[in-house]
Structures are given as structure tokens and as C-alpha cells.
Amino acid sequence: MSSLKDIPIQVNHTTIGILPLLYEIHHALTKLLKDHEDTLIDLRNLPLSSQEKQNLLNTLGKGEISAELNALGRSLVWETQFAGVWVVEHYNTEEVLLSQTVEITQIPTILKSPLEDVQAGLERLEEQLSVLRLERSEEKET
Amino acid sequence: MSTYQTFGSQLRNHGISRRSFLKFCTAMSSLLALPPAMIPRMVHALENSPRQSVIWLSFQECTGCTESFLRAHTSSVEELIFDLLSLDYHHTLQAAAGEAAENALAIARQTHAGNYILIVEGAIPLANPGYSTIAGTSNLDTLTQLARDAKAIIAVGTCASFGGIPHAAPNPTGAVSVEEIITDKPLVNISGCPPVPVLITGVIVHLLTFGQLPELDRFKRPATFFGSTVHKGCYRRPFFNDGQFAESFDDDGAKQGWCLFKLGCKGIVTNNACATVKWNQETSFPIQSGHGCLGCAEPHFWDNGSFYQSLYASVAKALPNLGGGQAVDKNGQPLLTQTTFAGGIAIAEGEGNFHQVLTVRLTNEVNIQGSVTVTPAHQNQVADILVFAAYKPLLASLDSPPLYFMLDSTGNILPWNEVPATLVPFQQVTLNAVTEVKMYQGLFIATGSLKVSFGYRLPDGVVVTNSKTIDITITE
């Protein structure tokens, strides 16, 4: 036995099961279509066994879109086989899972460009443009 | 160490994107078990909060709590918490020493009067002020002076929360907790020896987001983290439910990762987040490393002792007295007996105490246990241990007759016709002067009232049982 992972623990017990969660996702999708309202389900705070969590992820599957972000560690985002149902996982730089959520939305917030960052980007672009304009006018003069 | 920037501006100055900040808030929200809808509120509150001034006092302690706190935040997202705080005084961590350090404390106190968070590590000696001083001032004086202008107080570790090791018998320094001295300030205890580090930051984030301390339990600990037992979140719990226990630290059960309850694990009566939040970047916690929980987050954990003794073994002496037994011969004729009984039922996840009369729920894991003080004439005989019960559904009328059941050697519940000779053995044992009977451990399967009896049958057919039953009401 050389690591913690080698401890032969097999936990096959179920707790609440994934069926109630699938119904909640169904309800949230209906709400998204009808009222355009997003829902976020925090998997870490549900009393699911690791096996049940895996069953849920297997049931949701993977759809057409997946993305990887690098913001103080990796974040993995993918749309499941059910359009509008996303899984978002945040890790720190040591690959420890910080949060795992199912988001029922058209696009998860973390993927949208935040307006503050857009503003900062715009300012940086304007700075570069002014430098380029300056260089251009200097070239013309010479 | 102090600055007056908001947390948001501090992050932007460090080139940290808003996405990273959102990630931090999502992780903290998950840790604090807040509804996901609170994330935008947390983002807004933290971004616009000034850096929080913190004064950290160290009294009678080993600095383990500080060590724990520092080890928590070594990577990326969690590091942001350090940008959130302005640690204005911590005599172990600060670079300044002597008068410069004490001046920093005076400036922080004056500048942030009414707004700083006071974190206290360690117990306070009352027997003699000279037992523990900082810069010539007793711990008691330092605490009472600084508490006066604090926004809130966080007692970190079991010493500050409950007195801890310094308070343990014979408590030579008269050590007490913070709560025993300061009674007029918002106070939260984050117990543990040491406490799970991220709980400290979680409480601070909650305070900054909502402007108040989180909901507390009866020991003033944050209910989010201390609302559940270590046992409930333990990955070895299925082995407990199935009755699979390690009997020694190197037996096959231990190697298979079975439950450590019989080796003294106190996870059932200890409220803490060790099993879910874990330690060292969520790598492990004591039970995962093969050692039972010591119950270090509970008051008087050191004096309670019995670190390597099963909880049930240690409380067996406290079984309720059921008095003298009743005996009949093989023909059902009454006999006199000197045998006495004790026994009761305990809710496994409750305080662990046994009761002769108790109401439980179907969802409660229970333990029914008895102890027979066998009359000398019956000792050393091989006897059948018998367990049987009278059952009535909850809605049954008072005068309706009960149904009788008995337990066989495999734990099956069988109907019984009330004839002593037909009772099947639950166990076969050689009767000791005190013979323990562990009758049942687990969940009940139906609501109703149950009167539990137990005892023994000698080879000559004499049956001795308790006359006062263990009375249980089972509700939904």
C-alpha cells in the first residue's frame, strides 16, 4: 500500500439517490424555458455518495460544448447531453476540487466576459491604439 | 500591515480577473453551504468591503491553531483570503518585535476601534495573572481591553473555545475560555485541536458578506460546520451500518478500512467538519489516516479520555438500572432470583446516553444494550441469551393485546407465542458475574411502541429475565 488511494474501500451504498435530482433538473429546465430563470445546484452540499455523484454525471453525459478556464487553477465547464444543463467544476492550482455545480442556464456565468474585465480590456486596447497612432504619425513625419 | 483599499480594488491592482474572484466566491459559498442565489450578494459585498482589520491574540496555547490556519492557504484561490484581511497584530507572524509590535497593536486598536475582529487563540489563566503575560500585561487584561472595541470575537481552537488542554484536570493555572470572560460581544467558537483551518476564513467571509456572525450551535460554534457529526460525513460509515469493525489497529478489518468505532473513535458524538472539508488541501482526515476521532472539538475532550476505548464500552456503566429480575422454571413456575438487570436504548448520533424510556424516529440509528449481574449460583454455566419484545402499532387501542417477537442468533425477528420454552437463543455464552448483551444496533423498520426484555436460559430450563422493560416509542 503506497498511497491513500490504495486503501481498499468500496462504498456502494446509496443515500438520497439521483432520481430526485433529475426531477429537480427537469423542473429547472421547464423554468428556464418558461420564465428564463437560471438554477444552480451545488453538488458538494448534497448528501450524495461518490458513486451516486458519478452516476449522476454519467446520466447527464457530455454534449457539444466543453471549455477549460485558467483562473487561479483550472475550471472545467461542459454542456451535458441535455442542452441548457451544464456542469461546472472549479479546481485550485493543486487540482483540489473547490466546487462542483450543475447549472441550468443558457450559458454559465463563469464563461461570460464580465463587464469589468471588458472595460479593462477596452482601456488596454485604447492604450495600444494610441501607441500605434503615435508610431504611425511619427512614421509619416519621417 | 494595514491598508484602506477595498478588496475589489486590491484584486484589480494584483491583476486578478473578475472570473477568478467569481470562482473564489462560488467556492466560499459552497463551503459555507449558502444557497447559490447568495453568490452575487457575496461578490458585491466582498468587492466593496474595506480590508478587514484583524488583531490576533495568543494566550495559553501551542500555536497549533496558527500553524493550521497558515497551512490552509497555500494555493491560488484560497490565497485571496489573505488579501481580504489586514492582519494588524499577531505576535508570532509579525516582523516587528518588542515596543514596535505593541505600538502596531495600539495603532490598530485606535484606527479601527469598533471595527476590528479579535481572534483569540488559547485559554486565559485566572489563578494568577503572572502565569501568562505579553509585554508585562496579563492575558486577562489584554483580552478585556481589546474586546471592548472589537466588532466581533472569534475564539479559535478548543483552548480559547472551552479551555482545552490548559483547562484539563487538575487545571493548575485556573484556565478558562474566552466566553467565560467576555459576555457582551458577538462571539463565535471555532473549536478543534487544532480547528479545521478553512472554517476560520469561512466565518470571516460570512461576517464580511452579511455583517453578522453565522448561525451558531449551542456551543456557539458555526452551525454550518458543526451542525453534523464526524460520523455522518465519514466515508467509513457504511461499515458501521453493516457492523464491520476493526478490532485492533493491525487486524484484517483495519486493513480493509472498516469502522474504527471499537478502537475508540468518537466521531459519533463529535460535531465537526473534518470528514467533509478535510485537511491538507482536502487530502485526508484522522479517520482516513487510520486513527479514530478523539473528539477534540467537544468541551472537556481531554478529561473525557478513553481515546482507545469503544464509546459503548465506556458508557456501559451508565446503563439505566432495571432492578431485580424475574425467573421461572422449565414448567413456568415462578422462582426467586438475585440476578439484577441494567439496560437501555441510545441514539447513536445523539449524546450517546442510554435511556430506559425513549422516543426515537425511524431515521435514528439506535443501540440497545443490556447488562446482567448474574447471581453466583448461575455463574459459569453455559446459557442461552434471550431477547424478546412486546410490540404495538402506534394507533392500536390501549386494551388491544401486543404482538410478541424474539431475536434469533442471526438477528432475524421471529414471532413468539409467549411460552418461555419456545424462545430461540439469541446467543450462547458462559455466564460471567456481569454479562453484557448487545441486543440491537441499527434502524427500526416500523413505528409503534416496543417493550424490550432480555435474559438467559440455563441448561435446566430456568429462564431469568428483566422485570422492568426498556420502553421505546418509534415515530416517523
XYZ file of C-alpha atoms in Angstrom:
618
model
C 0.000 0.000 0.000
C 1.794 3.118 -1.127
C -0.880 5.806 -1.118
C -4.246 6.700 0.375
C -5.906 5.701 -2.880
C -4.716 2.136 -2.312
C -6.874 1.717 0.783
C -9.381 -0.834 -0.471
C -12.601 0.935 0.407
C -15.580 0.167 -1.787
C -18.636 2.160 -0.814
C -21.661 1.035 -2.784
C -24.348 2.399 -0.544
C -26.909 4.844 -1.775
C -28.136 7.894 0.111
C -30.841 10.008 -1.475
C -30.299 8.553 -4.954
C -30.118 10.601 -8.146
C -33.777 10.424 -9.138
C -34.877 13.470 -7.054
C -32.009 15.442 -8.583
C -33.034 14.526 -12.110
C -36.562 15.689 -11.317
C -35.139 18.957 -9.947
C -33.158 19.439 -13.158
C -36.313 18.695 -15.174
C -38.188 21.310 -13.168
C -35.354 23.833 -13.613
C -35.268 23.299 -17.389
C -39.000 23.940 -17.567
C -38.479 27.138 -15.553
C -35.656 28.216 -17.876
C -37.878 27.770 -20.929
C -40.930 29.400 -19.398
C -39.531 32.218 -17.215
C -35.903 32.474 -18.470
C -34.808 31.848 -14.885
C -31.461 30.150 -14.165
C -30.945 27.489 -11.482
C -27.751 26.399 -9.773
C -27.420 23.113 -7.871
C -24.392 22.733 -5.580
C -23.417 19.057 -5.700
C -20.901 19.345 -2.862
C -23.593 20.215 -0.376
C -25.866 17.311 -1.249
C -25.582 14.089 0.735
C -24.591 12.040 -2.288
C -22.094 9.207 -2.160
C -19.232 9.498 -4.623
C -20.779 6.632 -6.582
C -24.117 8.447 -6.832
C -22.354 11.609 -7.965
C -20.621 9.638 -10.680
C -23.937 8.042 -11.670
C -25.464 11.499 -11.991
C -22.609 12.746 -14.184
C -22.819 9.578 -16.302
C -26.562 10.046 -16.729
C -26.147 13.688 -17.746
C -23.337 12.754 -20.125
C -21.487 15.219 -22.315
C -22.890 17.370 -25.084
C -21.435 19.550 -27.807
C -19.566 22.168 -25.782
C -16.772 21.878 -23.285
C -14.385 24.567 -22.072
C -11.381 24.837 -19.835
C -10.545 28.047 -17.999
C -7.385 29.002 -16.247
C -8.313 31.378 -13.458
C -6.291 30.668 -10.315
C -6.342 26.986 -11.208
C -8.358 25.029 -13.741
C -12.091 25.197 -14.191
C -13.902 22.677 -16.363
C -17.239 23.508 -17.921
C -19.296 21.317 -20.191
C -22.789 21.210 -21.512
C -24.413 17.857 -20.888
C -26.363 15.856 -23.427
C -29.362 17.893 -22.274
C -28.987 21.374 -23.779
C -29.140 24.037 -21.081
C -27.785 21.708 -18.382
C -24.131 22.472 -17.623
C -21.616 21.021 -15.200
C -19.063 23.459 -13.737
C -16.066 22.254 -11.742
C -13.577 24.620 -10.111
C -10.132 23.393 -9.039
C -7.289 25.250 -7.338
C -3.736 25.163 -8.647
C -3.114 21.965 -6.722
C -6.013 20.278 -8.535
C -8.188 20.132 -5.438
C -11.874 20.314 -6.339
C -13.281 23.503 -4.787
C -16.811 23.401 -6.098
C -18.951 21.274 -8.379
C -22.248 22.622 -9.606
C -24.938 21.794 -12.119
C -26.148 24.997 -13.758
C -29.379 25.126 -15.695
C -28.855 28.141 -17.904
C -28.183 29.135 -21.480
C -24.574 29.860 -20.635
C -22.810 29.643 -17.240
C -21.832 32.975 -15.687
C -18.181 31.986 -15.471
C -17.991 31.740 -19.276
C -19.442 35.189 -19.926
C -16.960 38.033 -20.186
C -17.516 40.152 -17.068
C -18.217 43.801 -17.945
C -15.480 44.968 -15.528
C -12.954 42.872 -17.456
C -14.425 44.095 -20.760
C -13.927 47.672 -19.527
C -10.340 46.926 -18.503
C -9.751 45.237 -21.874
C -11.192 48.224 -23.712
C -8.862 50.553 -21.810
C -5.855 48.395 -22.648
C -6.864 48.276 -26.310
C -7.254 52.054 -26.391
C -3.775 52.432 -24.907
C -2.354 50.189 -27.618
C -4.232 52.087 -30.285
C -2.903 55.401 -29.064
C 0.638 53.968 -29.122
C 0.075 52.686 -32.651
C -1.384 56.051 -33.731
C 1.635 57.791 -32.271
C 4.033 55.459 -34.095
C 2.084 55.915 -37.315
C 2.216 59.715 -37.085
C 5.936 59.586 -36.294
C 6.493 57.398 -39.363
C 4.600 59.868 -41.533
C 6.650 62.760 -40.225
C 9.889 60.974 -41.042
C 0.273 45.853 7.558
C -2.885 47.915 7.258
C -4.310 49.417 4.054
C -7.622 51.094 3.376
C -8.303 49.729 -0.108
C -11.424 47.781 -0.874
C -10.983 44.099 -1.550
C -12.094 44.647 -5.160
C -9.519 47.357 -5.851
C -6.864 45.258 -4.133
C -7.597 42.378 -6.507
C -7.568 44.577 -9.603
C -4.208 46.025 -8.528
C -2.874 42.485 -8.343
C -4.157 41.761 -11.859
C -6.657 39.161 -10.616
C -9.547 38.817 -13.037
C -13.160 39.023 -12.045
C -13.595 35.438 -13.214
C -11.084 34.364 -10.546
C -12.988 36.381 -7.969
C -16.267 34.758 -9.047
C -14.590 31.399 -8.655
C -13.457 32.328 -5.153
C -16.984 33.398 -4.202
C -18.508 30.210 -5.644
C -16.042 28.099 -3.652
C -16.680 30.049 -0.420
C -20.437 29.862 -0.947
C -20.200 26.102 -1.384
C -18.041 25.823 1.748
C -20.492 27.865 3.793
C -23.421 25.838 2.403
C -25.102 29.060 1.318
C -27.876 28.952 -1.260
C -26.345 29.508 -4.714
C -28.544 32.604 -5.078
C -26.324 34.257 -2.425
C -23.251 34.235 -4.680
C -23.990 37.604 -6.364
C -24.572 39.150 -2.917
C -21.266 37.788 -1.695
C -19.489 39.110 -4.802
C -20.942 42.580 -4.267
C -20.308 42.692 -0.519
C -16.737 41.437 -0.635
C -15.760 43.555 -3.601
C -16.821 46.705 -1.816
C -15.565 45.753 1.656
C -12.552 47.541 3.043
C -9.798 45.125 4.019
C -10.832 43.761 7.398
C -8.542 44.643 10.303
C -7.728 41.589 12.409
C -5.983 41.503 15.767
C -4.847 38.011 16.734
C -4.040 37.328 20.384
C -2.153 34.270 21.563
C -2.559 33.187 25.197
C -2.105 29.752 26.817
C -1.664 27.714 23.634
C 0.787 25.776 21.478
C 0.450 27.894 18.288
C -1.050 24.838 16.574
C -4.106 26.868 15.578
C -1.920 29.462 13.826
C 0.000 26.649 12.130
C -3.274 25.138 10.974
C -4.524 28.473 9.632
C -1.342 29.042 7.652
C -1.292 25.553 6.160
C -4.789 26.016 4.797
C -3.997 28.684 2.337
C -1.163 27.661 0.155
C -2.672 27.682 -3.271
C -4.311 30.134 -5.570
C -7.991 30.685 -4.864
C -7.708 30.318 -1.113
C -4.843 32.795 -1.063
C -7.317 35.522 -1.882
C -8.478 35.411 1.702
C -5.173 36.964 2.743
C -5.955 39.917 0.501
C -9.237 40.228 2.325
C -7.586 40.634 5.707
C -5.269 43.143 7.210
C -3.564 41.177 9.976
C -2.555 44.121 12.113
C -1.197 42.223 15.099
C -0.070 38.627 15.505
C 2.963 38.296 17.714
C 4.095 35.035 16.111
C 3.775 36.149 12.499
C 4.565 39.842 12.508
C 8.042 41.036 11.660
C 8.025 43.727 14.343
C 9.069 42.855 17.895
C 9.103 44.486 21.314
C 7.826 48.042 21.512
C 7.304 48.281 17.741
C 4.927 45.324 17.875
C 2.983 46.738 20.796
C 2.803 50.118 19.028
C 1.309 48.374 15.977
C -1.336 46.917 18.265
C -2.125 50.315 19.796
C -2.404 51.936 16.342
C -4.682 49.177 15.011
C -6.877 49.439 18.071
C -7.176 53.192 17.767
C -7.608 53.317 13.985
C -10.174 50.532 13.728
C -11.955 50.945 17.059
C -15.326 49.242 16.847
C -14.484 47.580 13.528
C -11.673 45.110 14.078
C -12.136 41.378 14.502
C -10.426 39.985 17.573
C -9.171 36.440 17.115
C -8.135 34.695 20.319
C -6.013 31.567 20.413
C -5.501 29.850 23.773
C -7.083 29.803 27.212
C -6.806 32.544 29.834
C -5.301 31.737 33.265
C -7.206 33.225 36.190
C -5.401 31.562 39.116
C -2.510 34.010 38.864
C -2.225 36.811 36.272
C 1.521 36.221 36.142
C 1.160 32.750 34.642
C 0.871 34.204 31.148
C 1.688 37.788 30.145
C 2.529 39.702 26.978
C 4.692 42.796 27.329
C 4.005 42.732 31.068
C 0.227 42.698 30.681
C -1.765 39.703 31.880
C -3.832 37.777 29.321
C -6.979 38.706 31.228
C -6.254 42.444 30.998
C -5.226 42.247 27.332
C -8.417 40.379 26.439
C -10.825 42.621 28.342
C -9.204 45.797 26.975
C -9.159 44.695 23.338
C -12.593 43.060 23.448
C -14.109 46.427 24.358
C -13.533 47.911 20.871
C -13.890 44.715 18.825
C -16.677 44.235 16.266
C -16.716 40.514 16.962
C -14.570 37.902 18.652
C -13.513 34.601 17.151
C -12.218 32.075 19.681
C -10.005 29.809 17.629
C -9.252 26.297 18.861
C -10.560 24.252 21.759
C -8.410 26.135 24.340
C -9.981 29.511 23.533
C -13.421 27.953 22.976
C -13.685 25.683 26.020
C -10.428 25.924 27.984
C -8.948 22.902 26.191
C -5.742 21.262 27.427
C -4.823 24.066 29.913
C -8.281 23.638 31.465
C -7.900 19.841 31.792
C -7.752 18.429 35.310
C -6.169 19.486 37.600
C -6.152 22.847 35.746
C -3.222 24.299 37.717
C -3.478 27.762 36.137
C -7.236 28.158 36.519
C -7.555 28.344 32.721
C -10.902 29.410 31.281
C -12.354 30.028 27.826
C -12.938 33.441 26.228
C -16.689 33.029 26.630
C -16.324 32.789 30.406
C -14.794 36.287 30.483
C -16.377 38.214 27.617
C -20.152 38.057 27.691
C -21.246 41.254 25.940
C -19.794 40.859 22.434
C -20.738 38.775 19.387
C -18.595 35.679 19.830
C -18.078 32.533 17.800
C -16.152 29.447 18.895
C -14.252 27.536 16.232
C -13.179 24.565 18.294
C -10.788 21.784 17.372
C -7.275 20.889 18.357
C -6.402 22.440 16.011
C -9.533 23.656 14.205
C -10.107 22.877 10.539
C -8.385 25.952 9.104
C -10.782 26.903 6.363
C -13.551 27.258 8.956
C -11.806 30.380 10.269
C -11.807 32.027 6.857
C -15.361 30.849 6.223
C -16.592 32.666 9.333
C -14.737 35.857 8.367
C -16.200 35.761 4.841
C -19.670 35.307 6.305
C -19.137 38.235 8.657
C -17.993 40.494 5.811
C -20.790 39.378 3.465
C -23.735 39.580 5.818
C -22.420 41.915 8.516
C -23.141 39.354 11.223
C -21.883 36.048 12.537
C -23.315 32.864 11.025
C -25.951 30.809 12.833
C -24.391 29.178 15.890
C -24.997 25.891 17.698
C -25.440 25.504 21.480
C -21.669 25.808 21.989
C -21.582 28.991 19.885
C -19.912 27.180 17.004
C -20.933 27.933 13.383
C -23.793 25.521 12.692
C -22.798 25.220 9.042
C -19.625 23.407 10.038
C -20.540 21.963 13.434
C -24.172 21.056 12.747
C -23.348 17.487 11.842
C -21.247 14.766 13.427
C -17.992 13.481 12.005
C -19.742 10.099 11.849
C -22.442 11.361 9.487
C -19.922 12.525 6.912
C -17.477 9.658 7.420
C -16.730 7.529 4.393
C -16.377 4.500 6.731
C -19.944 4.879 7.955
C -21.337 2.095 5.714
C -19.073 -0.318 7.616
C -20.563 0.928 10.889
C -24.052 0.355 9.497
C -23.094 -3.168 8.457
C -21.444 -3.940 11.814
C -17.965 -4.316 10.288
C -15.442 -3.055 12.857
C -11.655 -3.147 13.159
C -10.844 -4.814 16.485
C -7.187 -3.743 16.555
C -5.088 -1.307 14.565
C -3.392 -4.052 12.575
C -6.083 -6.667 12.051
C -7.694 -7.583 8.748
C -10.623 -5.263 9.453
C -8.265 -2.293 9.836
C -6.527 -3.255 6.602
C -9.907 -3.408 4.848
C -10.678 0.093 6.084
C -13.529 -0.967 8.394
C -15.098 1.277 11.013
C -12.828 2.338 13.915
C -15.661 2.673 16.433
C -14.477 -0.217 18.612
C -10.977 1.284 18.680
C -12.305 4.354 20.425
C -13.441 6.587 17.549
C -15.577 9.432 18.929
C -16.932 10.529 15.543
C -20.488 9.682 16.603
C -20.529 12.256 19.399
C -18.264 14.866 17.824
C -19.625 17.704 15.758
C -17.084 18.957 13.256
C -16.453 19.239 9.527
C -13.267 17.098 9.404
C -14.880 14.333 7.343
C -16.269 16.668 4.706
C -13.833 19.595 4.499
C -10.779 17.514 5.448
C -7.193 18.700 5.935
C -4.103 19.468 3.887
C -5.922 20.627 0.774
C -8.675 18.068 1.316
C -6.214 15.180 1.251
C -7.322 13.334 4.353
C -8.500 13.486 7.952
C -7.604 11.416 11.036
C -10.068 8.582 10.370
C -8.913 8.304 6.765
C -5.368 8.007 8.110
C -6.419 5.018 10.226
C -6.930 6.632 13.642
C -10.258 7.176 15.347
C -11.600 10.648 16.069
C -10.528 11.938 19.510
C -13.474 14.300 19.755
C -11.129 17.287 20.068
C -13.790 19.831 19.030
C -16.011 18.999 22.009
C -15.791 20.517 25.502
C -13.713 18.539 28.049
C -12.450 16.153 25.372
C -9.178 15.589 27.215
C -10.790 14.870 30.567
C -13.320 12.569 28.933
C -10.349 10.383 27.922
C -10.966 6.797 26.784
C -9.295 7.587 23.456
C -8.860 3.896 22.664
C -11.986 2.529 24.313
C -15.242 1.999 22.463
C -17.812 4.635 23.263
C -20.348 1.980 24.149
C -17.871 0.226 26.434
C -17.190 3.491 28.200
C -20.868 4.260 28.723
C -21.949 0.719 29.533
C -21.595 1.527 33.228
C -24.182 4.228 32.738
C -26.910 1.832 31.591
C -30.164 2.577 33.443
C -30.880 0.251 36.336
C -33.740 -2.134 35.560
C -33.767 -3.674 39.038
C -34.197 -7.278 40.087
C -35.066 -9.950 37.539
C -37.891 -12.447 37.375
C -37.345 -16.190 36.998
C -39.436 -19.219 36.080
C -38.542 -22.895 35.974
C -38.982 -25.116 32.915
C -42.657 -25.583 33.800
C -43.295 -21.870 34.030
C -43.422 -21.813 37.843
C -42.013 -18.585 39.415
C -38.659 -18.735 41.255
C -36.783 -16.248 43.405
C -33.580 -14.842 41.908
C -30.826 -12.463 42.967
C -29.928 -11.637 39.356
C -30.276 -7.931 38.519
C -30.502 -6.092 35.217
C -29.459 -2.812 33.633
C -30.154 -1.740 30.110
C -31.370 0.917 27.785
C -31.513 2.432 24.365
C -29.271 5.166 22.960
C -29.496 7.141 19.753
C -26.158 6.506 18.098
C -25.867 10.027 16.706
C -27.192 11.751 19.794
C -25.373 12.401 23.017
C -24.781 8.645 23.387
C -26.551 8.278 26.734
C -28.718 5.244 27.375
C -32.327 5.619 28.485
C -34.852 3.176 29.895
C -37.699 5.106 28.236
C -37.074 6.885 24.958
C -38.872 8.130 21.864
C -36.930 7.710 18.632
C -37.533 8.253 14.957
C -37.367 5.717 12.166
C -34.329 7.576 10.836
C -32.378 7.296 14.116
C -29.640 4.732 14.367
C -30.120 3.174 17.766
C -28.188 0.929 20.075
C -29.999 -1.295 22.571
C -27.740 -2.765 25.164
C -28.155 -4.627 28.438
C -26.059 -5.830 31.297
C -26.932 -8.742 33.601
C -25.390 -9.055 37.074
C -25.730 -12.812 37.392
C -26.481 -14.437 40.742
C -23.442 -16.553 41.875
C -25.479 -19.786 41.587
C -25.873 -19.251 37.843
C -22.383 -18.001 37.027
C -20.038 -20.058 34.833
C -22.929 -22.037 33.319
C -23.385 -22.153 29.558
C -26.680 -20.392 28.924
C -28.840 -19.193 26.051
C -29.149 -15.414 25.935
C -32.741 -14.479 25.096
C -34.086 -11.250 23.599
C -37.777 -10.637 23.044
C -40.200 -7.720 22.870
C -43.874 -6.791 23.028
C -44.935 -4.597 20.113
C -47.988 -2.448 19.466
C -48.612 -0.261 16.424
C -48.853 3.456 17.264
C -52.589 3.680 16.579
C -53.532 0.465 18.417
C -56.082 0.867 21.202
C -54.856 0.690 24.770
C -56.568 -2.614 25.513
C -55.531 -4.409 22.333
C -53.041 -7.226 23.054
C -49.443 -6.708 21.940
C -47.667 -8.857 19.393
C -44.601 -10.691 20.688
C -41.363 -11.085 18.793
C -37.937 -12.564 19.529
C -34.495 -12.231 18.003
C -32.644 -15.312 16.790
C -28.865 -15.760 16.582
C -28.658 -14.124 13.144
C -30.643 -11.083 14.228
C -33.857 -12.177 12.493
C -37.122 -11.057 14.078
C -39.447 -14.019 14.672
C -42.963 -14.175 16.118
C -43.151 -15.645 19.635
C -46.079 -17.375 21.387
C -45.200 -16.162 24.918
C -44.149 -19.652 26.089
C -40.653 -19.331 27.694
C -39.558 -22.752 26.472
C -40.064 -21.760 22.843
C -37.736 -18.753 22.968
C -34.909 -19.286 20.476
C -31.395 -18.401 21.628
C -30.001 -15.018 20.598
C -26.532 -16.081 21.711
C -24.967 -18.880 23.703
C -22.469 -17.764 26.337
C -20.823 -18.798 29.571
C -22.378 -16.548 32.186
C -19.925 -14.140 33.808
C -20.616 -12.206 37.003
C -21.546 -9.337 34.703
C -22.712 -10.451 31.284
C -23.214 -7.862 28.585
C -25.927 -8.270 25.994
C -25.694 -6.136 22.861
C -29.168 -6.618 21.516
C -29.649 -4.381 18.528
C -27.845 -1.744 16.543
C -29.361 -0.024 13.529
C -32.668 1.437 12.377
C -36.196 0.399 13.307
C -38.415 -0.729 10.459
C -41.856 0.344 11.710
C -43.456 2.863 14.009
C -45.047 1.684 17.254
C -44.288 1.038 20.890
C -41.836 -1.609 21.963
C -41.139 -3.119 25.395
C -37.822 -4.937 25.238
C -36.895 -7.827 27.526
C -33.741 -9.902 27.732
C -32.159 -12.506 29.960
C -30.852 -16.045 29.924
C -31.997 -19.688 29.969
C -29.953 -22.229 31.925
C -29.474 -25.834 30.751
C -32.125 -26.968 33.310
C -34.739 -24.762 31.633
C -34.769 -21.947 34.218
C -35.404 -18.626 32.474
C -34.345 -15.321 34.105
C -35.347 -12.017 32.523
C -35.710 -8.365 33.423
C -38.998 -7.399 35.063
C -38.704 -3.708 34.150
C -38.602 -3.466 30.355
C -36.843 -0.997 28.072
C -39.706 1.093 26.689
C -39.348 2.600 23.242
C -41.745 4.658 21.177
C -40.866 4.747 17.490
C -42.261 7.594 15.421
C -41.764 8.822 11.878
